[in-house]
Amino acid sequence: MKIIILATGLLFSFFSLTFAQTPAPASVENEKFVFLNNGVTIGMIVKSVLKADKQRLKLTDAQLPKAKEVITNATVKYNDGVKKLKASGMSQQKLRVLAIAIETEKVHNYKPILTPEQYAILVANHKKMYPESKV
């Protein structure tokens, strides 16, 4: 009887150690955001932008998952673009061009999931922030 309990205990501890050592799958949302130096992750930025868009555009619960996907894709592209700019020499002008391109693409990707009123609000805010963009 003691042998069975001992064997079960050893087996249980072996499996728990095995599962504890397997690393969690790398998520893009846990990746550090390059441009900020305060330890912010892409997931944190996505959450804050989604919260702001939910308030500003009055997003419904059905629109939130698609909006999160659009915001995540834009944030990842911006993060990758900043990495490339840092490697090749970053300037304010290059950074502005990158931001305009990605934000314009984000507005275009938002169009299918928003109502015309919500899209008009988004375009007006985009034009206010980036007047040189072509939406």
PDB file of C-alpha atoms in Angstrom:
ATOM      1  CA  MET A   1       0.000   0.000   0.000  1.00  0.00           C
ATOM      2  CA  LYS A   2       2.853   2.372   0.847  1.00  0.00           C
ATOM      3  CA  ILE A   3       4.484   1.577  -2.471  1.00  0.00           C
ATOM      4  CA  ILE A   4       1.333   2.561  -4.380  1.00  0.00           C
ATOM      5  CA  ILE A   5       1.030   5.850  -2.474  1.00  0.00           C
ATOM      6  CA  LEU A   6       4.733   6.572  -2.966  1.00  0.00           C
ATOM      7  CA  ALA A   7       4.554   5.721  -6.683  1.00  0.00           C
ATOM      8  CA  THR A   8       1.462   7.885  -7.130  1.00  0.00           C
ATOM      9  CA  GLY A   9       3.143  10.778  -5.303  1.00  0.00           C
ATOM     10  CA  LEU A  10       6.277  10.502  -7.436  1.00  0.00           C
ATOM     11  CA  LEU A  11       4.225  10.269 -10.610  1.00  0.00           C
ATOM     12  CA  PHE A  12       2.172  13.308  -9.622  1.00  0.00           C
ATOM     13  CA  SER A  13       5.260  15.388  -8.790  1.00  0.00           C
ATOM     14  CA  PHE A  14       6.947  14.342 -12.063  1.00  0.00           C
ATOM     15  CA  PHE A  15       3.958  15.460 -14.135  1.00  0.00           C
ATOM     16  CA  SER A  16       3.553  18.707 -12.231  1.00  0.00           C
ATOM     17  CA  LEU A  17       7.235  19.535 -12.783  1.00  0.00           C
ATOM     18  CA  THR A  18       6.959  18.660 -16.447  1.00  0.00           C
ATOM     19  CA  PHE A  19       3.976  20.932 -16.996  1.00  0.00           C
ATOM     20  CA  ALA A  20       5.450  23.732 -14.891  1.00  0.00           C
ATOM     21  CA  GLN A  21       8.588  23.855 -17.046  1.00  0.00           C
ATOM     22  CA  THR A  22       6.853  24.104 -20.402  1.00  0.00           C
ATOM     23  CA  PRO A  23       6.965  27.749 -21.464  1.00  0.00           C
ATOM     24  CA  ALA A  24       3.747  29.527 -22.266  1.00  0.00           C
ATOM     25  CA  PRO A  25       3.195  30.146 -25.961  1.00  0.00           C
ATOM     26  CA  ALA A  26       4.636  33.478 -27.027  1.00  0.00           C
ATOM     27  CA  SER A  27       1.844  35.931 -27.578  1.00  0.00           C
ATOM     28  CA  VAL A  28       2.284  39.056 -29.616  1.00  0.00           C
ATOM     29  CA  GLU A  29       0.388  40.945 -26.926  1.00  0.00           C
ATOM     30  CA  ASN A  30       3.144  40.179 -24.394  1.00  0.00           C
ATOM     31  CA  GLU A  31       5.850  41.584 -26.665  1.00  0.00           C
ATOM     32  CA  LYS A  32       7.465  44.768 -25.391  1.00  0.00           C
ATOM     33  CA  PHE A  33       6.587  47.929 -27.264  1.00  0.00           C
ATOM     34  CA  VAL A  34       9.806  49.284 -28.755  1.00  0.00           C
ATOM     35  CA  PHE A  35       9.064  53.001 -28.760  1.00  0.00           C
ATOM     36  CA  LEU A  36       8.230  53.260 -25.054  1.00  0.00           C
ATOM     37  CA  ASN A  37      10.824  52.583 -22.395  1.00  0.00           C
ATOM     38  CA  ASN A  38       8.524  52.013 -19.416  1.00  0.00           C
ATOM     39  CA  GLY A  39       7.912  48.304 -19.996  1.00  0.00           C
ATOM     40  CA  VAL A  40       4.615  48.686 -21.831  1.00  0.00           C
ATOM     41  CA  THR A  41       3.502  45.687 -23.850  1.00  0.00           C
ATOM     42  CA  ILE A  42       1.496  45.632 -27.058  1.00  0.00           C
ATOM     43  CA  GLY A  43      -1.413  44.136 -25.110  1.00  0.00           C
ATOM     44  CA  MET A  44      -1.474  47.129 -22.764  1.00  0.00           C
ATOM     45  CA  ILE A  45      -1.549  49.544 -25.673  1.00  0.00           C
ATOM     46  CA  VAL A  46      -4.296  47.563 -27.420  1.00  0.00           C
ATOM     47  CA  LYS A  47      -6.416  47.623 -24.253  1.00  0.00           C
ATOM     48  CA  SER A  48      -6.064  51.371 -23.818  1.00  0.00           C
ATOM     49  CA  VAL A  49      -6.780  52.150 -27.481  1.00  0.00           C
ATOM     50  CA  LEU A  50      -9.763  49.788 -27.469  1.00  0.00           C
ATOM     51  CA  LYS A  51     -11.130  51.462 -24.349  1.00  0.00           C
ATOM     52  CA  ALA A  52     -10.732  54.903 -25.932  1.00  0.00           C
ATOM     53  CA  ASP A  53     -12.340  53.764 -29.200  1.00  0.00           C
ATOM     54  CA  LYS A  54     -15.204  52.143 -27.306  1.00  0.00           C
ATOM     55  CA  GLN A  55     -15.974  55.437 -25.593  1.00  0.00           C
ATOM     56  CA  ARG A  56     -15.330  57.684 -28.591  1.00  0.00           C
ATOM     57  CA  LEU A  57     -17.071  55.583 -31.239  1.00  0.00           C
ATOM     58  CA  LYS A  58     -19.643  53.929 -28.961  1.00  0.00           C
ATOM     59  CA  LEU A  59     -18.649  50.444 -30.131  1.00  0.00           C
ATOM     60  CA  THR A  60     -21.123  47.644 -29.505  1.00  0.00           C
ATOM     61  CA  ASP A  61     -20.201  44.291 -27.979  1.00  0.00           C
ATOM     62  CA  ALA A  62     -20.420  42.681 -31.435  1.00  0.00           C
ATOM     63  CA  GLN A  63     -17.916  45.176 -32.849  1.00  0.00           C
ATOM     64  CA  LEU A  64     -15.336  44.835 -30.070  1.00  0.00           C
ATOM     65  CA  PRO A  65     -13.583  41.591 -31.174  1.00  0.00           C
ATOM     66  CA  LYS A  66     -13.108  42.842 -34.732  1.00  0.00           C
ATOM     67  CA  ALA A  67     -11.975  46.254 -33.473  1.00  0.00           C
ATOM     68  CA  LYS A  68      -9.464  44.572 -31.169  1.00  0.00           C
ATOM     69  CA  GLU A  69      -8.062  42.622 -34.108  1.00  0.00           C
ATOM     70  CA  VAL A  70      -7.714  45.802 -36.202  1.00  0.00           C
ATOM     71  CA  ILE A  71      -6.006  47.646 -33.338  1.00  0.00           C
ATOM     72  CA  THR A  72      -3.679  44.717 -32.596  1.00  0.00           C
ATOM     73  CA  ASN A  73      -2.605  44.461 -36.239  1.00  0.00           C
ATOM     74  CA  ALA A  74      -1.960  48.215 -36.425  1.00  0.00           C
ATOM     75  CA  THR A  75       0.017  48.214 -33.168  1.00  0.00           C
ATOM     76  CA  VAL A  76       2.164  45.281 -34.273  1.00  0.00           C
ATOM     77  CA  LYS A  77       2.870  46.944 -37.641  1.00  0.00           C
ATOM     78  CA  TYR A  78       3.808  50.191 -35.908  1.00  0.00           C
ATOM     79  CA  ASN A  79       6.048  48.356 -33.445  1.00  0.00           C
ATOM     80  CA  ASP A  80       7.807  46.512 -36.279  1.00  0.00           C
ATOM     81  CA  GLY A  81       8.144  49.760 -38.236  1.00  0.00           C
ATOM     82  CA  VAL A  82       9.750  51.506 -35.267  1.00  0.00           C
ATOM     83  CA  LYS A  83      12.201  48.602 -34.902  1.00  0.00           C
ATOM     84  CA  LYS A  84      13.196  48.997 -38.553  1.00  0.00           C
ATOM     85  CA  LEU A  85      13.480  52.778 -38.242  1.00  0.00           C
ATOM     86  CA  LYS A  86      15.687  52.451 -35.163  1.00  0.00           C
ATOM     87  CA  ALA A  87      17.974  50.124 -37.085  1.00  0.00           C
ATOM     88  CA  SER A  88      18.202  52.394 -40.126  1.00  0.00           C
ATOM     89  CA  GLY A  89      18.167  55.795 -38.442  1.00  0.00           C
ATOM     90  CA  MET A  90      15.001  57.317 -37.078  1.00  0.00           C
ATOM     91  CA  SER A  91      13.868  60.887 -37.583  1.00  0.00           C
ATOM     92  CA  GLN A  92      10.677  62.706 -36.637  1.00  0.00           C
ATOM     93  CA  GLN A  93       9.656  62.910 -40.288  1.00  0.00           C
ATOM     94  CA  LYS A  94      10.109  59.170 -40.888  1.00  0.00           C
ATOM     95  CA  LEU A  95       8.203  58.383 -37.703  1.00  0.00           C
ATOM     96  CA  ARG A  96       5.349  60.697 -38.749  1.00  0.00           C
ATOM     97  CA  VAL A  97       5.146  59.056 -42.189  1.00  0.00           C
ATOM     98  CA  LEU A  98       5.016  55.624 -40.556  1.00  0.00           C
ATOM     99  CA  ALA A  99       2.280  56.722 -38.143  1.00  0.00           C
ATOM    100  CA  ILE A 100       0.191  58.268 -40.936  1.00  0.00           C
ATOM    101  CA  ALA A 101       0.446  55.160 -43.104  1.00  0.00           C
ATOM    102  CA  ILE A 102      -0.530  52.791 -40.311  1.00  0.00           C
ATOM    103  CA  GLU A 103      -3.320  54.987 -38.914  1.00  0.00           C
ATOM    104  CA  THR A 104      -4.780  55.460 -42.402  1.00  0.00           C
ATOM    105  CA  GLU A 105      -4.725  51.697 -42.937  1.00  0.00           C
ATOM    106  CA  LYS A 106      -6.398  51.250 -39.537  1.00  0.00           C
ATOM    107  CA  VAL A 107      -9.183  53.646 -40.554  1.00  0.00           C
ATOM    108  CA  HIS A 108      -9.686  51.704 -43.797  1.00  0.00           C
ATOM    109  CA  ASN A 109      -9.794  48.408 -41.879  1.00  0.00           C
ATOM    110  CA  TYR A 110     -12.336  49.832 -39.444  1.00  0.00           C
ATOM    111  CA  LYS A 111     -14.793  50.775 -42.210  1.00  0.00           C
ATOM    112  CA  PRO A 112     -16.492  47.345 -42.633  1.00  0.00           C
ATOM    113  CA  ILE A 113     -17.248  46.975 -38.931  1.00  0.00           C
ATOM    114  CA  LEU A 114     -18.517  50.504 -38.185  1.00  0.00           C
ATOM    115  CA  THR A 115     -21.806  52.205 -38.913  1.00  0.00           C
ATOM    116  CA  PRO A 116     -21.656  55.281 -41.181  1.00  0.00           C
ATOM    117  CA  GLU A 117     -22.020  57.596 -38.163  1.00  0.00           C
ATOM    118  CA  GLN A 118     -19.197  55.864 -36.278  1.00  0.00           C
ATOM    119  CA  TYR A 119     -16.997  55.920 -39.366  1.00  0.00           C
ATOM    120  CA  ALA A 120     -17.641  59.648 -39.864  1.00  0.00           C
ATOM    121  CA  ILE A 121     -16.492  60.299 -36.282  1.00  0.00           C
ATOM    122  CA  LEU A 122     -13.380  58.193 -36.847  1.00  0.00           C
ATOM    123  CA  VAL A 123     -12.500  59.954 -40.111  1.00  0.00           C
ATOM    124  CA  ALA A 124     -13.050  63.405 -38.553  1.00  0.00           C
ATOM    125  CA  ASN A 125     -10.707  62.556 -35.665  1.00  0.00           C
ATOM    126  CA  HIS A 126      -8.164  61.078 -38.064  1.00  0.00           C
ATOM    127  CA  LYS A 127      -8.231  64.186 -40.283  1.00  0.00           C
ATOM    128  CA  LYS A 128      -7.812  66.387 -37.213  1.00  0.00           C
ATOM    129  CA  MET A 129      -4.733  64.467 -36.106  1.00  0.00           C
ATOM    130  CA  TYR A 130      -3.217  63.778 -39.523  1.00  0.00           C
ATOM    131  CA  PRO A 131      -4.417  66.495 -41.949  1.00  0.00           C
ATOM    132  CA  GLU A 132      -1.955  65.400 -44.632  1.00  0.00           C
ATOM    133  CA  SER A 133      -3.364  61.862 -44.846  1.00  0.00           C
ATOM    134  CA  LYS A 134      -5.637  60.749 -47.644  1.00  0.00           C
ATOM    135  CA  VAL A 135      -8.613  58.885 -46.212  1.00  0.00           C
TER     136      VAL A 135
END
